[in-house]
mmCIF file of C-alpha atoms in Angstrom:
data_model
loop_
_atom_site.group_PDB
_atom_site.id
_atom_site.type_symbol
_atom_site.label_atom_id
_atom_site.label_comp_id
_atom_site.label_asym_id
_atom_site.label_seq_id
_atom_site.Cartn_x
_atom_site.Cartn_y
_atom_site.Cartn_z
ATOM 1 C CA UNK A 6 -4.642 7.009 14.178
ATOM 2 C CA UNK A 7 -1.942 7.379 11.018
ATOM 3 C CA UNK A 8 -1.617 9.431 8.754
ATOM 4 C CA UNK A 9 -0.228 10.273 4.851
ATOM 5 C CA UNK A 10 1.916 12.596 3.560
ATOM 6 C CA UNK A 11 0.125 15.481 1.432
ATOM 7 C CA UNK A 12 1.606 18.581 0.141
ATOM 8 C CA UNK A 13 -0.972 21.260 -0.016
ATOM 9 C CA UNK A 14 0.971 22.824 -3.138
ATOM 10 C CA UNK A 15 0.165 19.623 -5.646
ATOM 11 C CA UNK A 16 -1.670 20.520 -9.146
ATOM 12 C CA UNK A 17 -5.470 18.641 -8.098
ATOM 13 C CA UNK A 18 -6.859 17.083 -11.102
ATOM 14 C CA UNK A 19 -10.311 15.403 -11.485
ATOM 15 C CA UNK A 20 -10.066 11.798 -12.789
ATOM 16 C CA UNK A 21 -12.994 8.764 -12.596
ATOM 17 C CA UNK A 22 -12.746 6.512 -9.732
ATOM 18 C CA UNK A 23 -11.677 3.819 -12.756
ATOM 19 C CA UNK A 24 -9.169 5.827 -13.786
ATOM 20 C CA UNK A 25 -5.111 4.890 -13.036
ATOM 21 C CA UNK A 26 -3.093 6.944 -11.198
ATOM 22 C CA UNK A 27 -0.020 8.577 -12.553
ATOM 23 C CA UNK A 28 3.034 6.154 -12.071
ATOM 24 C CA UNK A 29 4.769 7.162 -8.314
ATOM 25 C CA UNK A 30 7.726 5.947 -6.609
ATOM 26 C CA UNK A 31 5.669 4.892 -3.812
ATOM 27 C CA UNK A 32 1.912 3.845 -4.020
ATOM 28 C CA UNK A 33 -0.621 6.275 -4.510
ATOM 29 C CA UNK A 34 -2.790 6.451 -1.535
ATOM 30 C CA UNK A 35 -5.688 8.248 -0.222
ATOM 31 C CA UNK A 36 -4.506 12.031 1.034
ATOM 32 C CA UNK A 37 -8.059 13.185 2.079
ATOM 33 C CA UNK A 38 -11.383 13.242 1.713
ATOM 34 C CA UNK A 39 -13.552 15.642 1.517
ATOM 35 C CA UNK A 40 -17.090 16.642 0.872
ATOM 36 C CA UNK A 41 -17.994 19.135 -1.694
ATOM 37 C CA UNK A 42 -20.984 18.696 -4.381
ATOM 38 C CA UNK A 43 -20.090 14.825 -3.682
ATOM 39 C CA UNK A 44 -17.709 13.196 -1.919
ATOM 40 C CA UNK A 45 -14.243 13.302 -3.217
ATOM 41 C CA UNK A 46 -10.612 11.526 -2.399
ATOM 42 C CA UNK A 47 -7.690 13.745 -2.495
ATOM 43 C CA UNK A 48 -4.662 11.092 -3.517
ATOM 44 C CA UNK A 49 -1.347 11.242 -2.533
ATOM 45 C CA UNK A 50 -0.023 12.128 -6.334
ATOM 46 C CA UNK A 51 -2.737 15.242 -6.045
ATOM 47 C CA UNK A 52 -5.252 13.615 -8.138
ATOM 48 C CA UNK A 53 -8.843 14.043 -7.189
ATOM 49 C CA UNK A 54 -11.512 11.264 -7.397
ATOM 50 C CA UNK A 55 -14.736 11.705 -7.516
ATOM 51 C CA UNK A 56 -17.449 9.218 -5.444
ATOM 52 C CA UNK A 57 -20.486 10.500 -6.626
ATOM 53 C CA UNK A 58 -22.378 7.012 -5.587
ATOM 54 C CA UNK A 59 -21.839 7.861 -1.556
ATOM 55 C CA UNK A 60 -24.560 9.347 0.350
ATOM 56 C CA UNK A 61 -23.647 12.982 1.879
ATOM 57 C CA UNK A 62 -26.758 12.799 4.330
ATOM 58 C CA UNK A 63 -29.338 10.726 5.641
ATOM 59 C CA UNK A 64 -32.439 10.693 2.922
ATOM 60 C CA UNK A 65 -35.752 12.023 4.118
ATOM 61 C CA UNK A 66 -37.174 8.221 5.138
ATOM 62 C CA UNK A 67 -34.226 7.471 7.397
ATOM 63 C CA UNK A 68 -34.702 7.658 11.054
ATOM 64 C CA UNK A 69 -32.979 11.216 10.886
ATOM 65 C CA UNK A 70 -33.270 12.555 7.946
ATOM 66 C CA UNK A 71 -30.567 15.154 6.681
ATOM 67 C CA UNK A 72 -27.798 13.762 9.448
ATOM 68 C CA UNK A 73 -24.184 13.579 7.909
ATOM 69 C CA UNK A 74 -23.636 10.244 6.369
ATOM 70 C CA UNK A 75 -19.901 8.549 8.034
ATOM 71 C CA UNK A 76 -17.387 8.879 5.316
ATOM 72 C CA UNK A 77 -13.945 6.912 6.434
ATOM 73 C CA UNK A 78 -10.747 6.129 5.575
ATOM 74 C CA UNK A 79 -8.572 3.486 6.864
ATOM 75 C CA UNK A 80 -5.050 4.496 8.116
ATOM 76 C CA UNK A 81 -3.131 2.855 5.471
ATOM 77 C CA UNK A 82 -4.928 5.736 2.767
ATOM 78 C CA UNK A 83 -6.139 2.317 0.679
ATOM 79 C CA UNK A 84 -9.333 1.563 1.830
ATOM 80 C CA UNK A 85 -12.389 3.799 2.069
ATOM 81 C CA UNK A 86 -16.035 3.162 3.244
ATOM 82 C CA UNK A 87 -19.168 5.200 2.426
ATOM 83 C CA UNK A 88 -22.870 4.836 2.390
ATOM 84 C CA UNK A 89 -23.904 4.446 -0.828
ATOM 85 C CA UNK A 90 -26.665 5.618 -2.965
ATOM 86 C CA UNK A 91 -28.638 2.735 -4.164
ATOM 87 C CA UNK A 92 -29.315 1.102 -1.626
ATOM 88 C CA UNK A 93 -28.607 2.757 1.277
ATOM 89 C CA UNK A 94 -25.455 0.168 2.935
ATOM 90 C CA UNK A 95 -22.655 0.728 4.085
ATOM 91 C CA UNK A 96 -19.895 -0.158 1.659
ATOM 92 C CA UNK A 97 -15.842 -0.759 1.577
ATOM 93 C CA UNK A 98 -13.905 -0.261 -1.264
ATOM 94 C CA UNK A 99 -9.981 0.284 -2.506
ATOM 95 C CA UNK A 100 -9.396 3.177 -5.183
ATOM 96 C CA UNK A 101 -9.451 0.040 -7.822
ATOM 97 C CA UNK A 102 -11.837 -2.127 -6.432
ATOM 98 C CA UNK A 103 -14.860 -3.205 -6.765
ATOM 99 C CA UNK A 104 -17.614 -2.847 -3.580
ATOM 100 C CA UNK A 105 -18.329 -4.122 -0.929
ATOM 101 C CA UNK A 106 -21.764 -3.763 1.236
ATOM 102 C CA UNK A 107 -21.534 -4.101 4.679
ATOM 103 C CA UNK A 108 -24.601 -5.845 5.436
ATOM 104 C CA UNK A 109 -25.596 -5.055 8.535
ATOM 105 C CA UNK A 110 -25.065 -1.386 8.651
ATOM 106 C CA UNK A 111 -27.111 1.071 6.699
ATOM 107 C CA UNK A 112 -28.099 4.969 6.466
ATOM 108 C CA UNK A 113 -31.620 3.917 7.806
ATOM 109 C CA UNK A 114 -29.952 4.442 11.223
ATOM 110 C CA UNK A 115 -27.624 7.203 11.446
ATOM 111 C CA UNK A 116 -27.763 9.283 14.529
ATOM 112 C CA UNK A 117 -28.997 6.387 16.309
ATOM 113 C CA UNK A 118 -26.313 4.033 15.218
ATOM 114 C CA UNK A 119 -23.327 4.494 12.470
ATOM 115 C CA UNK A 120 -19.941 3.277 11.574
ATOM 116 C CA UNK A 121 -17.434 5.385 13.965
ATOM 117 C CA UNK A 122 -14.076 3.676 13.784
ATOM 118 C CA UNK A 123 -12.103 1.335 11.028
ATOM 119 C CA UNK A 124 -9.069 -0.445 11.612
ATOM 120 C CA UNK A 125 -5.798 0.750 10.403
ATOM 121 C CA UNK A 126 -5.550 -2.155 7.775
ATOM 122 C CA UNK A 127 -9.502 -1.950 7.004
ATOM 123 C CA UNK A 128 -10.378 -4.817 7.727
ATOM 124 C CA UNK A 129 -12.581 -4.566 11.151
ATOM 125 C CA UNK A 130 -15.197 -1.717 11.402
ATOM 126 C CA UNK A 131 -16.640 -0.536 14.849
ATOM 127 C CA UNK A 132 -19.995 0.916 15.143
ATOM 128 C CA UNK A 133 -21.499 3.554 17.822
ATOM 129 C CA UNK A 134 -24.841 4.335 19.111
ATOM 130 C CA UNK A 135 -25.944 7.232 20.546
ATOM 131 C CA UNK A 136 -27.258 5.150 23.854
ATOM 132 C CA UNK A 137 -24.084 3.778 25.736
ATOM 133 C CA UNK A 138 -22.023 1.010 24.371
ATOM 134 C CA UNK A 139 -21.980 -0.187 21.354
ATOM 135 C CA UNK A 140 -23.778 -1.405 18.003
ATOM 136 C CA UNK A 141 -22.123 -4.612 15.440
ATOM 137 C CA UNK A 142 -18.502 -5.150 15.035
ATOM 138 C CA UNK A 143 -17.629 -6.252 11.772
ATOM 139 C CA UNK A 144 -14.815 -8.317 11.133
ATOM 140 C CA UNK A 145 -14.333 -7.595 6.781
ATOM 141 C CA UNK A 146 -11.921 -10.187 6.536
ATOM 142 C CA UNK A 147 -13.804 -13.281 7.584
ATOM 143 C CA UNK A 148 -16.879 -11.337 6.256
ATOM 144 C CA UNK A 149 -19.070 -11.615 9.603
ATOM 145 C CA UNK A 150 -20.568 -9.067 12.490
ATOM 146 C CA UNK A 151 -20.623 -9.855 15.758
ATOM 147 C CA UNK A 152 -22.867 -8.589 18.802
ATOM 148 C CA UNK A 153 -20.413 -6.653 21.601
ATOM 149 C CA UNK A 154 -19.114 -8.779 23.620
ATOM 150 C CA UNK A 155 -21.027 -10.774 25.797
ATOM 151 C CA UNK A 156 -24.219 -9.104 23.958
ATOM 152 C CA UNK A 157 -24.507 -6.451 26.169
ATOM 153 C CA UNK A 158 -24.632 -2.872 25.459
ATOM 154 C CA UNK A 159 -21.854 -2.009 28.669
ATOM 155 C CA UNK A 160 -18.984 -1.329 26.257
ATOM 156 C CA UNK A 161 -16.970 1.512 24.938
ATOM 157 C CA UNK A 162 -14.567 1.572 22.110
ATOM 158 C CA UNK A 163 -11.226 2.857 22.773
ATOM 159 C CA UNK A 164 -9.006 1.959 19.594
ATOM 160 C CA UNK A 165 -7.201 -1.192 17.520
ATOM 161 C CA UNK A 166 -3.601 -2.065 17.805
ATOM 162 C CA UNK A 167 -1.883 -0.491 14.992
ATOM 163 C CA UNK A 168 -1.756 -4.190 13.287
ATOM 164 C CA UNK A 169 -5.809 -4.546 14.263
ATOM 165 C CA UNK A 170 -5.351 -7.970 15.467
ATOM 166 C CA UNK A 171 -6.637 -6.510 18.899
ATOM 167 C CA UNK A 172 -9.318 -4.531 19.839
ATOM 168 C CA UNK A 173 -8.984 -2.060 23.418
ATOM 169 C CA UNK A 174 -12.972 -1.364 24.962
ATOM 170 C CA UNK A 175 -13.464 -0.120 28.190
ATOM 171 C CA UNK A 176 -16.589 -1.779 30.184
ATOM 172 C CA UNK A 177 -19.082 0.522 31.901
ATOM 173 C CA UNK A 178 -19.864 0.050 35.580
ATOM 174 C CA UNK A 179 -16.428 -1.302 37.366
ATOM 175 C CA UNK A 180 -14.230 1.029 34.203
ATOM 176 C CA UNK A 181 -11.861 -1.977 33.337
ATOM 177 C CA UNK A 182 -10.360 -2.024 30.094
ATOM 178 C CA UNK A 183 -10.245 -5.598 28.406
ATOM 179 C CA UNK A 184 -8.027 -6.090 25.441
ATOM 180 C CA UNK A 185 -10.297 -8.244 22.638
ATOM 181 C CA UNK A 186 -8.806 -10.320 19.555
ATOM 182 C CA UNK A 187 -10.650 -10.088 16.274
ATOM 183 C CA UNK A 188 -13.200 -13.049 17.011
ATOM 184 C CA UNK A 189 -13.872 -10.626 20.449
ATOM 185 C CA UNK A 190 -12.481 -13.123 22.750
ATOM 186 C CA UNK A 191 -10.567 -11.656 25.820
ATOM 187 C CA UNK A 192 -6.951 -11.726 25.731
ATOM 188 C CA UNK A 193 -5.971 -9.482 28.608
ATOM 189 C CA UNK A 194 -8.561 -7.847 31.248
ATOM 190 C CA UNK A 195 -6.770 -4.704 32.954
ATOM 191 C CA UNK A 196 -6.162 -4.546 36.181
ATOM 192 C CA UNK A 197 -6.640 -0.310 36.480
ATOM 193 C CA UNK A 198 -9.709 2.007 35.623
ATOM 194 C CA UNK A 199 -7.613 4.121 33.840
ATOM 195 C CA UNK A 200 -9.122 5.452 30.716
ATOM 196 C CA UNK A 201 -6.323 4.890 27.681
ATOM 197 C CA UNK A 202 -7.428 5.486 24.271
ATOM 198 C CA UNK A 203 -4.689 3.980 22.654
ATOM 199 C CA UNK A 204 -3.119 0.503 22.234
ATOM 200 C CA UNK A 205 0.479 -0.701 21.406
ATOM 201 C CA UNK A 206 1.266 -3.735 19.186
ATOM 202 C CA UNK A 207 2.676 -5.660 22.539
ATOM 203 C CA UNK A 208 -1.435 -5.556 22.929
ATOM 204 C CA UNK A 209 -0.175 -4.473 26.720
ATOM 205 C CA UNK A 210 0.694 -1.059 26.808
ATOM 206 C CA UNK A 211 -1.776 1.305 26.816
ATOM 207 C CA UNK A 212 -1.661 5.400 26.595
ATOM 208 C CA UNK A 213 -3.867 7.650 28.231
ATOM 209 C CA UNK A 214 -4.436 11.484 27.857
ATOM 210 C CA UNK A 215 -3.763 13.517 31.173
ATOM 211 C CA UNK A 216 -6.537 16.295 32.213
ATOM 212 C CA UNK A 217 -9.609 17.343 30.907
ATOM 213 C CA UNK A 218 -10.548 17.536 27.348
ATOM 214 C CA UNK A 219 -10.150 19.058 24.994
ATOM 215 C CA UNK A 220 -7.448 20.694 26.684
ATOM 216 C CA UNK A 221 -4.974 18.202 27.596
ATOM 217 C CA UNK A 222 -1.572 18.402 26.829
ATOM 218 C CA UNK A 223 0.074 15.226 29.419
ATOM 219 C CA UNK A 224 -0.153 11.749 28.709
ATOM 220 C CA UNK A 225 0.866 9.028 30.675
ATOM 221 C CA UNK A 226 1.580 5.140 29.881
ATOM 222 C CA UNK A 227 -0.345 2.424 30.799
ATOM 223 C CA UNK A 228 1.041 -1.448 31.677
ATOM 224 C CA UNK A 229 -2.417 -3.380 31.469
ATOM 225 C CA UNK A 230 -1.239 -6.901 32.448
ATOM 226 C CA UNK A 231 -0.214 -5.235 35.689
ATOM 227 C CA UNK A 232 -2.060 -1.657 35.882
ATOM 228 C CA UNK A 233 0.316 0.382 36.662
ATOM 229 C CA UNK A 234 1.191 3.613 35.172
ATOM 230 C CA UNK A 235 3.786 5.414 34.337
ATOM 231 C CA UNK A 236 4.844 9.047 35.613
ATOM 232 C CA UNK A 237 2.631 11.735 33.666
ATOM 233 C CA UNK A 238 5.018 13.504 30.442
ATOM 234 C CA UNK A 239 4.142 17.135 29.838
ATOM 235 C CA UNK A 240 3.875 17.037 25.657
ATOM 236 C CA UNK A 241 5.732 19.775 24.242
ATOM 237 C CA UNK A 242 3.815 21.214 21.879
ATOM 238 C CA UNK A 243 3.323 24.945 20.452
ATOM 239 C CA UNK A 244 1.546 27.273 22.481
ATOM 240 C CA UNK A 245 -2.468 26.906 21.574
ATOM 241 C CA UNK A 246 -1.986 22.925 20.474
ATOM 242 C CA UNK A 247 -3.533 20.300 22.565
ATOM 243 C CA UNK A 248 -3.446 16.647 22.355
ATOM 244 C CA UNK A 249 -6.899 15.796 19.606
ATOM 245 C CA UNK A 250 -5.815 11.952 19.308
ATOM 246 C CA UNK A 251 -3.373 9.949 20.550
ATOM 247 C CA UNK A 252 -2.162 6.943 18.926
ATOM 248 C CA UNK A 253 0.802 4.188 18.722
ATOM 249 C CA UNK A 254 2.401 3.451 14.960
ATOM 250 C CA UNK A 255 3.529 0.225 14.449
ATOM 251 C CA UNK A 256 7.254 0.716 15.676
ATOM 252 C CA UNK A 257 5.944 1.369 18.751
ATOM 253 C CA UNK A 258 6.529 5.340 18.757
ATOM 254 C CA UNK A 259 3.865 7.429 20.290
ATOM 255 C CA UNK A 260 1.577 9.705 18.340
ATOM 256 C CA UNK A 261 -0.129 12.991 18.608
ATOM 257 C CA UNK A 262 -2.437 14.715 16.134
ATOM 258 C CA UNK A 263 -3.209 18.309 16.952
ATOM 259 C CA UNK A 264 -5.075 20.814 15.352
ATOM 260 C CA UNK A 265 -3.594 24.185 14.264
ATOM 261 C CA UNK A 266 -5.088 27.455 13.355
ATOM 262 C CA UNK A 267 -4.557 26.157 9.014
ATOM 263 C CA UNK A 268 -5.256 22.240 9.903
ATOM 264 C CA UNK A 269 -3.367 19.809 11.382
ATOM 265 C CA UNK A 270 -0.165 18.807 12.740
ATOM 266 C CA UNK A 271 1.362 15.433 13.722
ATOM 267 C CA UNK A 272 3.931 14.529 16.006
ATOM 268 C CA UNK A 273 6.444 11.582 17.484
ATOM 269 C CA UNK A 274 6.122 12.211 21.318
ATOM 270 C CA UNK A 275 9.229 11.290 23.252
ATOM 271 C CA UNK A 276 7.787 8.438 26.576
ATOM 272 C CA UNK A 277 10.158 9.778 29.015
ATOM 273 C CA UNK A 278 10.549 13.694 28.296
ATOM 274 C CA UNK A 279 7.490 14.587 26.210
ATOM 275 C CA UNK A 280 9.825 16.486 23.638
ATOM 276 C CA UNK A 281 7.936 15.948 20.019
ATOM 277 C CA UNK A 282 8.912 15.779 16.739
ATOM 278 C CA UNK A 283 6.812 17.241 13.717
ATOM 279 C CA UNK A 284 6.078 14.639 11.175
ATOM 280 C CA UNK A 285 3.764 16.166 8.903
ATOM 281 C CA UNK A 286 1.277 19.301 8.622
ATOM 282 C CA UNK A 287 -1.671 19.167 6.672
ATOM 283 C CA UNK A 288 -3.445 22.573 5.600
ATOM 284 C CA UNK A 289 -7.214 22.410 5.771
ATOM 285 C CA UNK A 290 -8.991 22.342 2.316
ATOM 286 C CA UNK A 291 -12.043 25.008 1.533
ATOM 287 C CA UNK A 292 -14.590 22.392 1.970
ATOM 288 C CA UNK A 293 -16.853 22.226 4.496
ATOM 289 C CA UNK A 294 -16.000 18.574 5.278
ATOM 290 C CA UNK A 295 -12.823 16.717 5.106
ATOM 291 C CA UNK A 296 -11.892 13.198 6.736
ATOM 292 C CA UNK A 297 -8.186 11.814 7.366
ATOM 293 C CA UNK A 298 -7.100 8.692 7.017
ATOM 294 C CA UNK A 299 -7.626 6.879 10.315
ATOM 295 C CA UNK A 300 -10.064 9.401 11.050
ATOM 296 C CA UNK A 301 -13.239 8.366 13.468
ATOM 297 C CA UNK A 302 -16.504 9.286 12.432
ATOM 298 C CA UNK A 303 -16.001 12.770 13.971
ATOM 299 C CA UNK A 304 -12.580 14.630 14.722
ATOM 300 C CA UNK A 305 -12.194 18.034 16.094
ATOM 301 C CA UNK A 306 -11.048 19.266 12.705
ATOM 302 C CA UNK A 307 -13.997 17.959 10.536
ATOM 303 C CA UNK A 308 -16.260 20.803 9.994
ATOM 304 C CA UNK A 309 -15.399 23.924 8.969
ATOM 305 C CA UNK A 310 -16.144 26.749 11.409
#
């Protein structure tokens, strides 16, 4: 999952979703969000817009009334996706756009089914069920869902190539991971029952956390046209960090976010030697909810404890 820069020291101002940002150097993107009163985006310029049309919970005629209502961001920090209000769908919009319902997803269902996982570009939206496998997949671009593959309920979601063209789900039973295209046709079924989590642009190598979780801090690389995998690396990081998510960008460079004792921290992981280098640090916000961009429906640094 990626990630924008956000200094925690930035002036936050209130503004309407219609309002402009300030002019920037670079675009302004989506920081944060996070979940006061309402729902709120933290931009990259330190602006603060309100959503007060998204859902915070489930209402009292859902299925489970009171369950947190999916908030996500997309990696890039452009797109954002909410439940809304009115009518109760699931809906996709950019800080300047209009929206756009998802159809076939709605609040009626959360806790038994809900949005979990958004591409990086957000255009492809995954959702999970609290039975095994999954629910719709819901390719934004082309404006359709589709069933899981096959229609059967025997898959788990792993992650999307950092250019979400492909799609990496594991299938329960024999534990082989097949490597989907947007239309979920298979492009490349994996020889090995490794379980990777994370998928390179090459839509062939594959990275998988050592050890049990949460506590592991190895990795090791996965060749899914042949199965074979690479020695395990030893990730360097501080003493009390463990690896949360794992992730490829689109140059290829591993990924690690970790939680800290303030928030967050994010790191390039060397393949070979496991040193890493700090990208950014992100200090948690006094709310009890916040959401990354790239985040899935529930990270280890969500709540606030």
């Amino acid at each position: 999952m990626r990630l924008r820069t956000v200094l925690a020291t930035l002036l936050l101002t209130a503004v309407p979703l219609g309002g402009q940002p300030a002019a920037a150097a670079t675009p302004v993107t989506i920081a944060y969000a996070q979940r006061t009163q309402t729902w709120e985006l933290v931009l990259t310029n330190g602006e603060v817009v309100k959503v007060p049309e998204a859902l915070a919970v489930a209402p009292h005629d859902a299925v489970n009334p009171g369950a947190r209502a999916a908030f996500l961001v997309s990696g890039d920090g452009r797109h954002f996706f909410y439940f809304r209000k009115s009518d109760g769908r699931f809906t996709e919009r950019t800080l300047h756009g209009k929206e756009r319902a998802i159809r076939d997803i709605t609040v009626d269902t959360v806790g038994e089914e809900w949005p979990s996982s958004v591409s990086y570009d957000g255009g492809f939206v995954v959702t999970g069920t609290s039975a095994p496998g999954l629910g719709v997949l819901v390719d934004l671009r082309k404006g359709r869902s589709l069933p899981p593959p096959g229609g059967t309920d025997t898959w788990n979601f792993a992650g999307f190539s950092p250019d979400g063209e492909r799609l990496l789900l594991q299938e329960y039973g024999d534990g082989r991971m097949t490597v989907f295209d947007r239309g979920l046709r298979a492009r490349l079924r994996s020889k090995t029952r490794l379980w990777a989590t994370a998928l390179a642009n090459d839509y062939v190598t594959a990275a998988e956390p050592v050890g049990p979780w949460p506590a592991s801090r190895k990795l090791r690389l996965v060749d899914l046209r042949t199965g074979k995998a690479s020695g395990t690396v030893t990730v360097r990081l501080p003493r009390g960090q463990r690896i949360d998510d794992l992730d490829f960008d689109k140059a290829g460079h591993l990924v690690v976010r970790s939680k800290t004792t303030t928030g967050v921290a994010v790191y390039r992981v060397s393949k070979t030697t496991g040193a890493v280098t700090p990208l950014r640090t992100m200090v948690r916000p006094d709310v009890k909810v916040w959401v990354l961009p790239g985040d899935d429906e529930y990270e280890p640094w969500a709540e606030k404890k």
